[in-house]
Amino acid sequence: MKVAGVICEYNPFHKGHEYLLKALRREGFDAVVAVMSGSFTQRGEVAILSKFYRTELALKGGADLVIELPTPYAAATAERFACGGCEILKALGCVDAVFFGSECGDREKIITAAKATQDEKVLLCLKEYMNDGEYYPSALKKAVGDIYGNEIAEIISSPNNTLGVEYAKQLLTSSMEIRTVKRVGESHDSQKADSFFASASFIRNRVKNGESVSEFLPIRTDFGNPALSNYGERAMLAKLRSMTLGEIENLPDVNEGLHHRIYEAIRQESTVEGILARVKTKRYTMARLRRILICAFLGITKDIQSLPVSYIRVLGFNSQGELLLKEAKQKASLPFVINVAKDMNNLDEMTKKTLEIDIRATDLRTVFEKSPTACGQDFTAKIIKA
């Protein structure tokens, strides 16, 4: 069986995602493993639909086996997000290639950009730019441009390219092949749509505004009870206002005195957007700040986010995915979590910490729903079978 892996959010599953899965099928792959974010995403936002429903849609849309990307990796930097996804795909022991969409669509350029970000000359230039006050994304782009030229530097400035570069960095020494498919339709964060494709952020905004999105989705999707940031704002504020300065300092990606800015903003502002706006500077991107606040809400500390991937949580599969899962169980280098209540008893204490964050994230996501559902879904929801 020839197996492809994808690392995704499917927030929600749209025609661009379907396009990628069809493309890898055309290239001769028999099965697809999707490592998918659970309840919160890499942008530091709540997933609009539950991970269980998104698993169902992914299986209908072309995936065969869906595995959850643990929350400490899902709500993290592009580097950490890619690391978590790639480590799971490696651990399965049966994945031949990793596919991802990118703006450039050029595998060799993505690999060159990945190597460039690890080049000692580039890192030296990066340090100099950072010392001059540049914030990291801009400094890295300039440093790569100085050594490798503007064409390669441009690759690391687009969202999907950036993730692709991070995937490539994780896979350069792996036996898994690196494959990319050129992204079609509107750009990653575009608030426009062409006649067929629309970005996930465009679709989410339409849902938030009560507008129809069916023409942009390959599968009928029920948005009757979406999770949106504004629904959970008071819960977020309550958590943030209860935190000490030391607890904020211990959050992932908080350094250089940023905890003081966040602490003061929490005490001065009455909305989450107000807190973000007060803390935001050229040095701190909005996505980074949103991730920090989500980590605060979920109780993810620096120590927890630095833990290695230590289990493979199966969310769903179809008949082909079931065969793949049987093969993976013979080859995998990490334990599987299929029945949470049963399997977590076989995990060591450090691994349980990460799984407990996933369970907490599932429970707390419900406060962002239009009509909050019950807690404990990780224990009550059955494996999705298509």
Tab-separated table of C-alpha atoms in Angstrom:
chain	number	residue	atom	x	y	z
A	1	MET	CA	0.000	0.000	0.000
A	2	LYS	CA	1.400	3.392	-1.051
A	3	VAL	CA	0.565	5.909	1.692
A	4	ALA	CA	0.524	9.723	1.690
A	5	GLY	CA	0.369	11.923	4.755
A	6	VAL	CA	-1.112	15.416	5.091
A	7	ILE	CA	-0.980	17.785	8.074
A	8	CYS	CA	-4.106	19.881	8.219
A	9	GLU	CA	-6.782	21.767	10.113
A	10	TYR	CA	-9.813	21.383	7.818
A	11	ASN	CA	-11.356	24.398	9.498
A	12	PRO	CA	-13.622	23.738	7.659
A	13	PHE	CA	-12.991	21.150	4.915
A	14	HIS	CA	-13.337	23.019	1.606
A	15	LYS	CA	-12.792	22.526	-2.115
A	16	GLY	CA	-9.105	23.412	-1.903
A	17	HIS	CA	-8.587	20.537	0.541
A	18	GLU	CA	-10.498	18.201	-1.758
A	19	TYR	CA	-8.314	19.352	-4.665
A	20	LEU	CA	-5.124	18.399	-2.788
A	21	LEU	CA	-6.443	14.945	-1.851
A	22	LYS	CA	-7.522	14.272	-5.440
A	23	ALA	CA	-4.119	15.418	-6.690
A	24	LEU	CA	-2.217	12.928	-4.562
A	25	ARG	CA	-4.609	10.153	-5.596
A	26	ARG	CA	-3.783	10.935	-9.226
A	27	GLU	CA	-0.140	10.431	-8.351
A	28	GLY	CA	-0.814	6.842	-7.382
A	29	PHE	CA	-1.265	6.886	-3.611
A	30	ASP	CA	-3.621	4.250	-2.251
A	31	ALA	CA	-4.296	5.725	1.198
A	32	VAL	CA	-4.190	9.093	2.941
A	33	VAL	CA	-3.404	9.770	6.603
A	34	ALA	CA	-4.567	13.197	7.787
A	35	VAL	CA	-2.964	14.548	10.963
A	36	MET	CA	-5.527	17.176	11.933
A	37	SER	CA	-5.703	19.904	14.581
A	38	GLY	CA	-8.316	19.180	17.207
A	39	SER	CA	-10.230	21.896	19.031
A	40	PHE	CA	-7.943	24.924	18.505
A	41	THR	CA	-5.803	25.962	15.566
A	42	GLN	CA	-2.377	27.265	14.648
A	43	ARG	CA	-3.707	30.819	14.330
A	44	GLY	CA	-4.708	30.746	18.003
A	45	GLU	CA	-8.411	30.436	17.228
A	46	VAL	CA	-11.159	28.013	18.173
A	47	ALA	CA	-12.051	25.416	15.522
A	48	ILE	CA	-15.412	26.354	14.043
A	49	LEU	CA	-16.614	22.722	14.057
A	50	SER	CA	-15.785	19.926	16.482
A	51	LYS	CA	-12.868	17.630	15.681
A	52	PHE	CA	-15.300	14.708	15.484
A	53	TYR	CA	-17.492	16.352	12.848
A	54	ARG	CA	-14.435	17.576	10.921
A	55	THR	CA	-13.120	13.999	10.979
A	56	GLU	CA	-16.372	12.806	9.417
A	57	LEU	CA	-16.095	15.456	6.684
A	58	ALA	CA	-12.435	14.614	6.047
A	59	LEU	CA	-13.251	10.920	5.571
A	60	LYS	CA	-16.064	11.808	3.184
A	61	GLY	CA	-13.703	14.162	1.349
A	62	GLY	CA	-10.918	11.676	0.610
A	63	ALA	CA	-8.918	10.948	3.772
A	64	ASP	CA	-8.720	7.331	4.982
A	65	LEU	CA	-7.328	7.696	8.505
A	66	VAL	CA	-7.605	10.829	10.674
A	67	ILE	CA	-5.268	11.358	13.619
A	68	GLU	CA	-5.390	14.278	16.044
A	69	LEU	CA	-2.462	16.667	16.224
A	70	PRO	CA	-2.053	17.229	19.996
A	71	THR	CA	-3.197	20.679	21.103
A	72	PRO	CA	0.239	21.871	22.354
A	73	TYR	CA	1.466	21.419	18.751
A	74	ALA	CA	-1.731	22.556	17.033
A	75	ALA	CA	-1.816	25.925	18.851
A	76	ALA	CA	1.860	26.668	18.301
A	77	THR	CA	4.322	28.314	15.933
A	78	ALA	CA	4.629	27.019	12.366
A	79	GLU	CA	7.841	25.249	13.368
A	80	ARG	CA	6.238	23.448	16.317
A	81	PHE	CA	3.059	22.697	14.342
A	82	ALA	CA	5.122	21.100	11.573
A	83	CYS	CA	7.289	19.220	14.056
A	84	GLY	CA	4.266	17.637	15.747
A	85	GLY	CA	2.618	16.607	12.492
A	86	CYS	CA	5.768	15.202	10.947
A	87	GLU	CA	6.747	13.296	14.097
A	88	ILE	CA	3.362	11.552	14.098
A	89	LEU	CA	3.681	10.629	10.419
A	90	LYS	CA	7.192	9.305	11.039
A	91	ALA	CA	6.016	7.335	14.073
A	92	LEU	CA	3.350	5.513	12.037
A	93	GLY	CA	6.144	3.763	10.155
A	94	CYS	CA	4.159	3.277	6.941
A	95	VAL	CA	3.899	6.723	5.314
A	96	ASP	CA	5.802	7.110	2.032
A	97	ALA	CA	5.349	10.825	1.322
A	98	VAL	CA	4.100	14.020	2.950
A	99	PHE	CA	1.955	16.280	0.761
A	100	PHE	CA	1.124	19.926	1.336
A	101	GLY	CA	-0.251	22.827	-0.636
A	102	SER	CA	1.973	25.831	-1.291
A	103	GLU	CA	1.781	29.096	-3.149
A	104	CYS	CA	4.905	28.369	-5.185
A	105	GLY	CA	4.165	24.698	-5.928
A	106	ASP	CA	7.875	23.994	-6.474
A	107	ARG	CA	9.292	21.178	-4.359
A	108	GLU	CA	12.951	22.053	-5.002
A	109	LYS	CA	12.489	25.701	-4.078
A	110	ILE	CA	10.713	24.712	-0.866
A	111	ILE	CA	13.603	22.399	0.032
A	112	THR	CA	16.166	25.092	-0.811
A	113	ALA	CA	14.290	27.557	1.406
A	114	ALA	CA	14.245	24.991	4.211
A	115	LYS	CA	17.994	24.527	3.967
A	116	ALA	CA	18.482	28.299	3.784
A	117	THR	CA	16.748	28.843	7.126
A	118	GLN	CA	19.283	26.476	8.711
A	119	ASP	CA	22.345	27.955	6.991
A	120	GLU	CA	24.881	29.384	9.445
A	121	LYS	CA	25.419	32.471	7.278
A	122	VAL	CA	21.692	33.147	7.227
A	123	LEU	CA	21.439	32.660	10.988
A	124	LEU	CA	24.257	35.146	11.525
A	125	CYS	CA	22.500	37.739	9.344
A	126	LEU	CA	19.226	36.988	11.124
A	127	LYS	CA	20.819	37.726	14.480
A	128	GLU	CA	22.164	41.048	13.208
A	129	TYR	CA	18.771	42.107	11.863
A	130	MET	CA	17.078	41.104	15.132
A	131	ASN	CA	19.650	43.121	17.080
A	132	ASP	CA	18.730	46.109	14.898
A	133	GLY	CA	15.119	45.829	16.002
A	134	GLU	CA	13.586	43.810	13.168
A	135	TYR	CA	10.898	41.321	14.179
A	136	TYR	CA	11.556	37.687	13.335
A	137	PRO	CA	9.576	37.113	10.076
A	138	SER	CA	10.970	40.258	8.448
A	139	ALA	CA	14.488	39.614	9.727
A	140	LEU	CA	14.482	36.039	8.430
A	141	LYS	CA	13.247	37.107	5.010
A	142	LYS	CA	16.003	39.724	4.733
A	143	ALA	CA	18.665	37.293	5.936
A	144	VAL	CA	17.636	34.614	3.422
A	145	GLY	CA	17.507	37.233	0.676
A	146	ASP	CA	21.038	38.414	1.475
A	147	ILE	CA	22.490	34.913	1.082
A	148	TYR	CA	20.126	33.070	-1.295
A	149	GLY	CA	18.477	35.874	-3.250
A	150	ASN	CA	15.007	37.372	-3.318
A	151	GLU	CA	13.309	34.465	-5.109
A	152	ILE	CA	14.012	32.083	-2.224
A	153	ALA	CA	13.344	34.826	0.351
A	154	GLU	CA	9.864	35.392	-1.107
A	155	ILE	CA	8.997	31.741	-0.503
A	156	ILE	CA	9.132	32.130	3.276
A	157	SER	CA	6.788	35.133	3.293
A	158	SER	CA	3.560	33.351	2.275
A	159	PRO	CA	1.581	31.323	4.852
A	160	ASN	CA	1.375	27.995	3.014
A	161	ASN	CA	4.942	28.295	1.752
A	162	THR	CA	6.084	28.994	5.314
A	163	LEU	CA	4.434	25.842	6.622
A	164	GLY	CA	5.836	23.913	3.652
A	165	VAL	CA	9.338	25.083	4.529
A	166	GLU	CA	8.819	23.917	8.112
A	167	TYR	CA	7.587	20.520	6.916
A	168	ALA	CA	10.635	20.220	4.676
A	169	LYS	CA	12.967	21.082	7.575
A	170	GLN	CA	11.466	18.248	9.586
A	171	LEU	CA	11.701	15.798	6.693
A	172	LEU	CA	15.132	16.543	5.205
A	173	THR	CA	16.661	13.546	6.976
A	174	SER	CA	13.539	11.373	6.786
A	175	SER	CA	12.850	8.527	4.385
A	176	MET	CA	9.468	10.107	3.615
A	177	GLU	CA	9.325	12.007	0.350
A	178	ILE	CA	8.498	15.722	0.326
A	179	ARG	CA	5.724	16.570	-2.155
A	180	THR	CA	3.874	19.824	-2.787
A	181	VAL	CA	0.862	20.801	-4.859
A	182	LYS	CA	0.424	24.369	-6.053
A	183	ARG	CA	-2.355	26.115	-4.184
A	184	VAL	CA	-5.268	27.124	-6.410
A	185	GLY	CA	-7.884	29.835	-5.981
A	186	GLU	CA	-7.647	32.671	-3.480
A	187	SER	CA	-4.730	33.187	-1.087
A	188	HIS	CA	-4.577	31.798	2.460
A	189	ASP	CA	-6.293	34.692	4.254
A	190	SER	CA	-8.138	36.172	1.300
A	191	GLN	CA	-11.553	37.666	1.974
A	192	LYS	CA	-12.514	37.175	-1.662
A	193	ALA	CA	-13.594	34.054	-3.498
A	194	ASP	CA	-13.355	33.031	-7.135
A	195	SER	CA	-16.080	31.018	-8.852
A	196	PHE	CA	-14.958	27.773	-7.201
A	197	PHE	CA	-12.398	28.178	-4.407
A	198	ALA	CA	-12.463	30.215	-1.202
A	199	SER	CA	-10.073	30.346	1.752
A	200	ALA	CA	-11.044	28.805	5.076
A	201	SER	CA	-10.930	32.246	6.744
A	202	PHE	CA	-13.338	33.626	4.102
A	203	ILE	CA	-15.722	30.747	4.772
A	204	ARG	CA	-15.522	31.192	8.551
A	205	ASN	CA	-16.272	34.904	8.253
A	206	ARG	CA	-19.296	34.159	6.058
A	207	VAL	CA	-20.564	31.696	8.661
A	208	LYS	CA	-20.021	34.284	11.400
A	209	ASN	CA	-22.088	36.786	9.403
A	210	GLY	CA	-24.870	34.267	8.807
A	211	GLU	CA	-24.181	34.026	5.064
A	212	SER	CA	-24.335	30.953	2.835
A	213	VAL	CA	-21.087	29.041	2.157
A	214	SER	CA	-22.419	25.894	0.463
A	215	GLU	CA	-20.995	26.841	-2.950
A	216	PHE	CA	-17.447	26.721	-1.537
A	217	LEU	CA	-17.748	23.314	0.139
A	218	PRO	CA	-17.508	19.897	-1.554
A	219	ILE	CA	-19.633	18.230	1.128
A	220	ARG	CA	-22.856	19.363	2.737
A	221	THR	CA	-21.779	20.856	6.094
A	222	ASP	CA	-23.948	21.777	9.049
A	223	PHE	CA	-22.912	25.079	10.669
A	224	GLY	CA	-25.955	25.183	12.934
A	225	ASN	CA	-23.862	25.330	16.100
A	226	PRO	CA	-20.518	26.923	15.198
A	227	ALA	CA	-17.815	27.804	17.691
A	228	LEU	CA	-16.765	31.449	17.313
A	229	SER	CA	-14.370	33.591	19.349
A	230	ASN	CA	-16.994	36.114	20.460
A	231	TYR	CA	-19.163	33.438	22.086
A	232	GLY	CA	-16.397	32.469	24.501
A	233	GLU	CA	-15.037	35.910	25.243
A	234	ARG	CA	-16.228	36.159	28.843
A	235	ALA	CA	-14.739	32.746	29.641
A	236	MET	CA	-11.445	33.896	28.107
A	237	LEU	CA	-11.473	37.140	30.096
A	238	ALA	CA	-12.226	35.301	33.336
A	239	LYS	CA	-9.246	33.009	32.832
A	240	LEU	CA	-6.868	35.803	31.807
A	241	ARG	CA	-7.859	38.035	34.723
A	242	SER	CA	-7.209	35.218	37.191
A	243	MET	CA	-3.594	34.735	36.057
A	244	THR	CA	-0.524	36.001	37.876
A	245	LEU	CA	2.385	37.728	36.187
A	246	GLY	CA	4.500	34.618	36.756
A	247	GLU	CA	1.937	32.365	35.102
A	248	ILE	CA	1.861	34.611	32.039
A	249	GLU	CA	5.665	34.597	31.888
A	250	ASN	CA	5.555	30.782	31.761
A	251	LEU	CA	3.387	30.691	28.623
A	252	PRO	CA	4.907	29.482	25.321
A	253	ASP	CA	6.535	32.132	23.133
A	254	VAL	CA	6.556	34.743	25.924
A	255	ASN	CA	9.958	36.377	26.310
A	256	GLU	CA	11.727	39.748	26.336
A	257	GLY	CA	9.386	41.128	28.992
A	258	LEU	CA	6.270	40.459	26.906
A	259	HIS	CA	4.504	39.100	29.996
A	260	HIS	CA	4.469	42.605	31.498
A	261	ARG	CA	2.723	44.027	28.408
A	262	ILE	CA	0.154	41.226	28.430
A	263	TYR	CA	-0.500	41.483	32.180
A	264	GLU	CA	-1.072	45.243	32.006
A	265	ALA	CA	-3.289	44.924	28.923
A	266	ILE	CA	-5.457	42.326	30.663
A	267	ARG	CA	-6.006	44.732	33.563
A	268	GLN	CA	-6.759	47.718	31.331
A	269	GLU	CA	-8.951	46.239	28.577
A	270	SER	CA	-12.475	44.816	28.664
A	271	THR	CA	-12.318	42.714	25.479
A	272	VAL	CA	-9.920	40.126	24.088
A	273	GLU	CA	-9.490	42.203	20.927
A	274	GLY	CA	-8.646	45.196	23.097
A	275	ILE	CA	-5.964	43.189	24.906
A	276	LEU	CA	-4.475	42.054	21.596
A	277	ALA	CA	-4.505	45.576	20.164
A	278	ARG	CA	-2.790	47.021	23.245
A	279	VAL	CA	-0.030	44.378	23.215
A	280	LYS	CA	0.481	44.341	19.428
A	281	THR	CA	3.679	45.875	18.067
A	282	LYS	CA	5.697	45.344	14.901
A	283	ARG	CA	7.731	42.769	16.806
A	284	TYR	CA	4.764	40.650	17.897
A	285	THR	CA	2.447	39.310	15.196
A	286	MET	CA	-1.263	39.013	15.930
A	287	ALA	CA	-1.185	35.243	15.345
A	288	ARG	CA	1.572	34.875	17.938
A	289	LEU	CA	-0.398	36.885	20.494
A	290	ARG	CA	-3.602	34.931	19.841
A	291	ARG	CA	-1.718	31.672	20.390
A	292	ILE	CA	-0.335	32.967	23.679
A	293	LEU	CA	-3.827	33.837	24.933
A	294	ILE	CA	-5.220	30.466	23.842
A	295	CYS	CA	-2.366	28.706	25.628
A	296	ALA	CA	-3.214	30.749	28.718
A	297	PHE	CA	-6.864	29.715	28.424
A	298	LEU	CA	-5.993	26.024	28.010
A	299	GLY	CA	-3.213	25.903	30.609
A	300	ILE	CA	-0.425	25.147	28.129
A	301	THR	CA	2.935	26.159	29.602
A	302	LYS	CA	6.393	26.295	28.067
A	303	ASP	CA	7.192	22.939	29.668
A	304	ILE	CA	4.099	21.244	28.265
A	305	GLN	CA	4.650	22.601	24.774
A	306	SER	CA	8.255	21.358	24.797
A	307	LEU	CA	7.202	17.749	25.464
A	308	PRO	CA	7.852	15.370	22.556
A	309	VAL	CA	4.998	13.743	20.641
A	310	SER	CA	4.271	10.609	22.637
A	311	TYR	CA	1.049	9.023	21.329
A	312	ILE	CA	-1.083	8.628	18.216
A	313	ARG	CA	-4.732	9.579	18.829
A	314	VAL	CA	-7.039	8.027	16.232
A	315	LEU	CA	-10.198	10.013	15.496
A	316	GLY	CA	-11.626	8.028	12.582
A	317	PHE	CA	-11.090	5.825	9.553
A	318	ASN	CA	-12.804	4.140	6.599
A	319	SER	CA	-12.272	0.573	5.356
A	320	GLN	CA	-8.964	1.467	3.699
A	321	GLY	CA	-7.910	3.386	6.778
A	322	GLU	CA	-8.709	0.381	8.940
A	323	LEU	CA	-6.299	-1.737	6.897
A	324	LEU	CA	-3.707	1.015	7.173
A	325	LEU	CA	-4.232	1.221	10.933
A	326	LYS	CA	-3.629	-2.525	11.276
A	327	GLU	CA	-0.350	-2.145	9.388
A	328	ALA	CA	0.654	0.888	11.457
A	329	LYS	CA	0.030	-0.959	14.715
A	330	GLN	CA	2.718	-3.429	13.674
A	331	LYS	CA	5.234	-0.711	12.792
A	332	ALA	CA	4.487	2.338	14.921
A	333	SER	CA	7.045	3.635	17.388
A	334	LEU	CA	4.424	5.319	19.622
A	335	PRO	CA	1.374	3.950	21.452
A	336	PHE	CA	-2.081	4.396	19.973
A	337	VAL	CA	-4.953	6.099	21.795
A	338	ILE	CA	-8.258	4.889	20.397
A	339	ASN	CA	-10.421	4.455	23.484
A	340	VAL	CA	-9.399	7.416	25.662
A	341	ALA	CA	-10.775	6.118	28.951
A	342	LYS	CA	-9.078	2.756	28.510
A	343	ASP	CA	-5.858	3.657	26.723
A	344	MET	CA	-4.820	6.609	28.881
A	345	ASN	CA	-4.316	4.179	31.778
A	346	ASN	CA	-1.451	2.634	29.806
A	347	LEU	CA	0.367	5.925	29.282
A	348	ASP	CA	3.199	7.320	31.382
A	349	GLU	CA	2.611	10.461	33.440
A	350	MET	CA	4.294	12.853	30.985
A	351	THR	CA	2.250	11.515	28.064
A	352	LYS	CA	-0.948	11.810	30.101
A	353	LYS	CA	-0.240	15.529	30.578
A	354	THR	CA	-0.500	16.155	26.847
A	355	LEU	CA	-3.578	13.968	26.429
A	356	GLU	CA	-5.225	15.776	29.348
A	357	ILE	CA	-4.644	19.077	27.504
A	358	ASP	CA	-6.461	17.622	24.471
A	359	ILE	CA	-9.353	16.546	26.692
A	360	ARG	CA	-9.472	19.992	28.334
A	361	ALA	CA	-9.371	21.685	24.922
A	362	THR	CA	-12.339	19.607	23.753
A	363	ASP	CA	-14.280	20.560	26.887
A	364	LEU	CA	-13.386	24.263	26.759
A	365	ARG	CA	-14.093	24.557	23.038
A	366	THR	CA	-17.749	24.026	23.897
A	367	VAL	CA	-17.968	27.403	25.663
A	368	PHE	CA	-17.274	29.017	22.272
A	369	GLU	CA	-20.223	27.248	20.655
A	370	LYS	CA	-23.389	29.144	19.860
A	371	SER	CA	-25.246	26.657	22.086
A	372	PRO	CA	-22.644	25.046	24.384
A	373	THR	CA	-22.694	21.260	24.349
A	374	ALA	CA	-21.701	18.899	27.152
A	375	CYS	CA	-18.194	18.178	28.404
A	376	GLY	CA	-16.529	14.782	28.194
A	377	GLN	CA	-16.875	14.217	24.468
A	378	ASP	CA	-13.428	12.607	24.286
A	379	PHE	CA	-14.858	9.853	26.466
A	380	THR	CA	-18.341	9.607	24.933
A	381	ALA	CA	-17.758	10.181	21.213
A	382	LYS	CA	-17.190	7.009	19.221
A	383	ILE	CA	-14.463	6.554	16.630
A	384	ILE	CA	-15.777	7.981	13.368
A	385	LYS	CA	-16.158	5.217	10.772
A	386	ALA	CA	-17.010	5.937	7.148
